[in-house]
XYZ file of C-alpha atoms in Angstrom:
242
model
C 0.000 0.000 0.000
C 1.290 3.516 -0.747
C 2.286 5.389 2.420
C 2.284 9.103 3.220
C 2.925 11.311 6.262
C 1.222 14.455 7.504
C 0.620 16.532 10.619
C -2.920 16.710 11.934
C -5.285 17.937 14.619
C -7.751 15.265 15.721
C -11.282 16.671 15.378
C -13.468 13.748 16.420
C -13.589 9.946 16.651
C -16.164 7.215 16.044
C -16.182 3.608 17.174
C -15.673 0.985 14.496
C -16.212 -2.673 15.330
C -15.001 -3.967 18.675
C -11.573 -2.361 18.912
C -11.082 0.189 16.113
C -11.980 3.835 15.622
C -12.486 6.129 12.667
C -10.466 9.287 13.308
C -11.483 12.537 11.606
C -8.580 14.982 11.325
C -7.608 18.279 9.779
C -4.177 17.812 8.242
C -1.602 20.314 7.059
C -1.259 19.083 3.477
C -4.255 16.833 2.797
C -7.114 18.802 4.343
C -9.827 16.868 6.131
C -9.008 13.170 6.350
C -10.853 10.217 7.857
C -8.749 7.167 8.661
C -9.012 3.931 10.632
C -6.946 3.422 13.785
C -6.873 -0.332 14.328
C -6.961 -1.685 17.881
C -6.947 1.804 19.398
C -9.760 0.975 21.846
C -7.873 -1.931 23.432
C -6.369 -1.167 26.841
C -3.007 -2.385 25.548
C -2.993 0.073 22.628
C -0.044 2.473 22.666
C -2.020 4.955 20.536
C -5.037 5.655 22.760
C -4.121 9.109 24.060
C -2.439 10.129 20.789
C -5.623 9.935 18.758
C -8.082 11.856 20.912
C -9.676 15.233 20.044
C -7.383 18.265 20.605
C -4.250 16.192 19.964
C -1.666 17.547 17.517
C 0.043 14.555 15.911
C 2.471 13.490 13.198
C 0.995 10.493 11.392
C 1.849 7.916 8.772
C -1.038 6.632 6.657
C -1.491 3.659 4.374
C -3.819 4.502 1.511
C -6.956 2.381 1.321
C -9.752 1.878 -1.157
C -12.367 3.663 0.989
C -10.576 4.738 4.177
C -6.880 5.117 4.854
C -5.279 3.375 7.836
C -3.072 5.020 10.444
C 0.157 3.030 10.762
C 2.255 5.359 12.947
C 1.422 8.188 15.362
C 3.774 10.561 17.153
C 2.457 13.220 19.534
C 3.477 16.801 18.762
C 1.295 18.713 21.253
C -1.279 17.544 23.803
C -3.551 20.572 23.730
C -6.068 18.672 25.847
C -3.811 19.050 28.903
C -4.321 22.823 28.829
C -7.919 22.763 27.639
C -9.694 19.716 29.011
C -9.632 20.598 32.717
C -11.267 24.020 32.298
C -14.941 24.124 31.301
C -14.810 27.434 29.414
C -11.698 26.463 27.491
C -13.041 22.997 26.742
C -16.379 24.189 25.370
C -14.682 26.924 23.321
C -12.171 24.408 21.974
C -14.896 21.928 21.093
C -16.657 24.658 19.086
C -13.382 25.357 17.263
C -12.973 21.689 16.327
C -16.566 21.470 15.111
C -16.134 24.643 13.050
C -13.021 23.276 11.356
C -14.836 20.029 10.626
C -17.772 21.883 9.084
C -15.880 24.524 7.101
C -13.403 22.074 5.567
C -16.135 19.720 4.405
C -14.465 18.342 1.259
C -12.175 15.444 2.105
C -8.619 15.558 0.771
C -8.989 19.234 -0.218
C -5.805 20.949 1.064
C -6.617 23.757 3.534
C -3.262 24.808 5.022
C -4.567 28.175 6.248
C -7.433 26.542 8.141
C -5.005 24.028 9.618
C -2.530 26.664 10.797
C -5.362 28.822 12.136
C -6.723 25.926 14.193
C -3.301 24.991 15.585
C -2.639 28.609 16.547
C -6.082 29.056 18.082
C -5.802 25.899 20.198
C -2.332 26.916 21.348
C -3.565 30.322 22.553
C -6.595 28.714 24.192
C -4.450 26.137 26.005
C -2.088 28.805 27.347
C -4.978 30.422 29.208
C -3.751 34.007 28.860
C -6.893 35.228 27.066
C -10.595 34.810 27.711
C -11.865 31.642 25.994
C -14.805 33.585 24.544
C -12.447 36.058 22.882
C -10.222 33.294 21.492
C -13.239 31.462 20.117
C -14.848 34.524 18.511
C -11.555 35.560 16.936
C -11.035 32.052 15.585
C -14.570 31.843 14.195
C -14.268 35.168 12.375
C -10.854 34.313 10.954
C -11.866 30.830 9.843
C -14.905 32.289 8.086
C -12.663 34.855 6.389
C -10.285 32.115 5.193
C -13.297 30.227 3.823
C -14.294 33.307 1.815
C -16.958 34.689 4.139
C -15.139 37.662 5.647
C -17.671 40.036 7.267
C -17.474 43.809 6.949
C -17.580 45.825 10.151
C -16.788 49.294 8.765
C -17.653 49.769 5.090
C -21.159 48.909 3.905
C -21.166 45.254 2.874
C -23.535 46.038 -0.001
C -22.359 49.294 -1.597
C -18.927 49.774 -0.008
C -19.688 53.178 1.529
C -17.206 53.892 4.291
C -18.651 53.799 7.798
C -19.146 53.599 10.604
C -22.693 52.407 10.004
C -25.550 51.693 12.354
C -26.984 48.535 10.836
C -25.706 44.930 10.668
C -27.179 41.989 8.784
C -25.633 38.520 8.713
C -27.232 37.520 5.397
C -25.868 40.656 3.686
C -22.314 40.167 4.928
C -22.035 42.626 7.797
C -22.462 46.375 8.296
C -24.996 48.236 6.173
C -25.524 51.922 5.490
C -28.932 53.541 5.898
C -29.658 53.251 2.174
C -28.780 49.553 1.963
C -30.236 48.343 5.246
C -32.816 45.564 4.984
C -35.654 44.525 7.304
C -34.483 42.463 10.253
C -31.072 44.129 10.490
C -29.532 44.401 13.943
C -28.392 47.713 15.433
C -25.262 46.899 17.438
C -23.366 49.636 19.217
C -20.325 51.187 17.559
C -18.253 49.693 20.383
C -19.488 46.231 19.411
C -18.602 46.700 15.742
C -15.171 47.985 16.723
C -14.713 44.978 19.003
C -15.638 42.623 16.165
C -13.110 44.308 13.913
C -10.436 43.913 16.593
C -11.254 40.209 16.975
C -10.930 39.673 13.228
C -7.658 41.618 13.062
C -6.179 40.039 16.197
C -5.842 43.377 17.968
C -5.712 41.791 21.415
C -5.037 45.008 23.303
C -8.311 46.453 22.012
C -10.119 43.168 22.577
C -9.020 43.043 26.221
C -10.425 46.530 26.866
C -13.949 45.623 25.720
C -16.708 45.826 28.311
C -18.655 42.693 29.200
C -21.820 43.938 27.497
C -19.916 44.685 24.294
C -18.243 41.295 24.310
C -21.536 39.454 24.804
C -23.257 41.363 21.996
C -20.336 40.624 19.679
C -20.452 36.912 20.519
C -24.128 36.798 19.591
C -23.436 38.365 16.205
C -20.516 36.010 15.550
C -22.682 32.987 16.350
C -25.472 34.253 14.080
C -23.032 34.978 11.244
C -21.472 31.526 11.549
C -24.866 29.793 11.639
C -25.946 31.600 8.479
C -22.936 30.427 6.498
C -23.046 26.874 7.859
C -26.828 26.672 7.286
C -27.332 25.652 10.914
C -25.839 26.417 14.306
C -23.029 24.465 15.910
C -24.173 21.941 18.513
C -21.168 22.768 20.664
C -21.988 26.492 20.820
C -24.965 25.676 23.049
C -22.521 24.855 25.853
C -20.263 27.889 25.488
C -20.744 30.426 28.278
C -22.308 33.545 26.760
């Protein structure tokens, strides 16, 4: 069987038979990959902890007719050790994994920017220096931008008129001027729109200065924007502290 190697973040796992699992991963060079890990559920397996969600691994695969098989696994980073013991970090991280799984929906379609964004986001989340909600919202906005759905928080998303503007509509792509506004548009504060722009740009000094009310309003808009482009909301977002 032809062999190949790649780095990956484990997104989720499913049981297969009595002892195997199907591992869904986002890889650096091969995009989203599903592969079989044989015997991983046995207590004697040396791979158990290496193939759990949040794990950053270097893998060798054997190509298969329907699913590839994992033949080697070396741990690069155990993000779970910095994420799994804190509820807010864990729920935020779970939402990040689900987002990556949903946005990179075509298997074997290389998505190096999404991969690097996820690795960087999990690393910041595991370090614990920033609020999990801020890390998650920044990741969601950036991953949407990489996927081609970058929202506008200053110029009108419809006509391009420079802002700031009062209106915001997820289906129209972001901020709207008075002329372009459509029924059902939200009216977030200017502080909220500025906060969203800072999250997208990674301006962490500005993000850290945001008031609680501003941060909560921004999170609601991010969740709505993500749900629109994914056609439905993330299951994991229900557990994220708002």
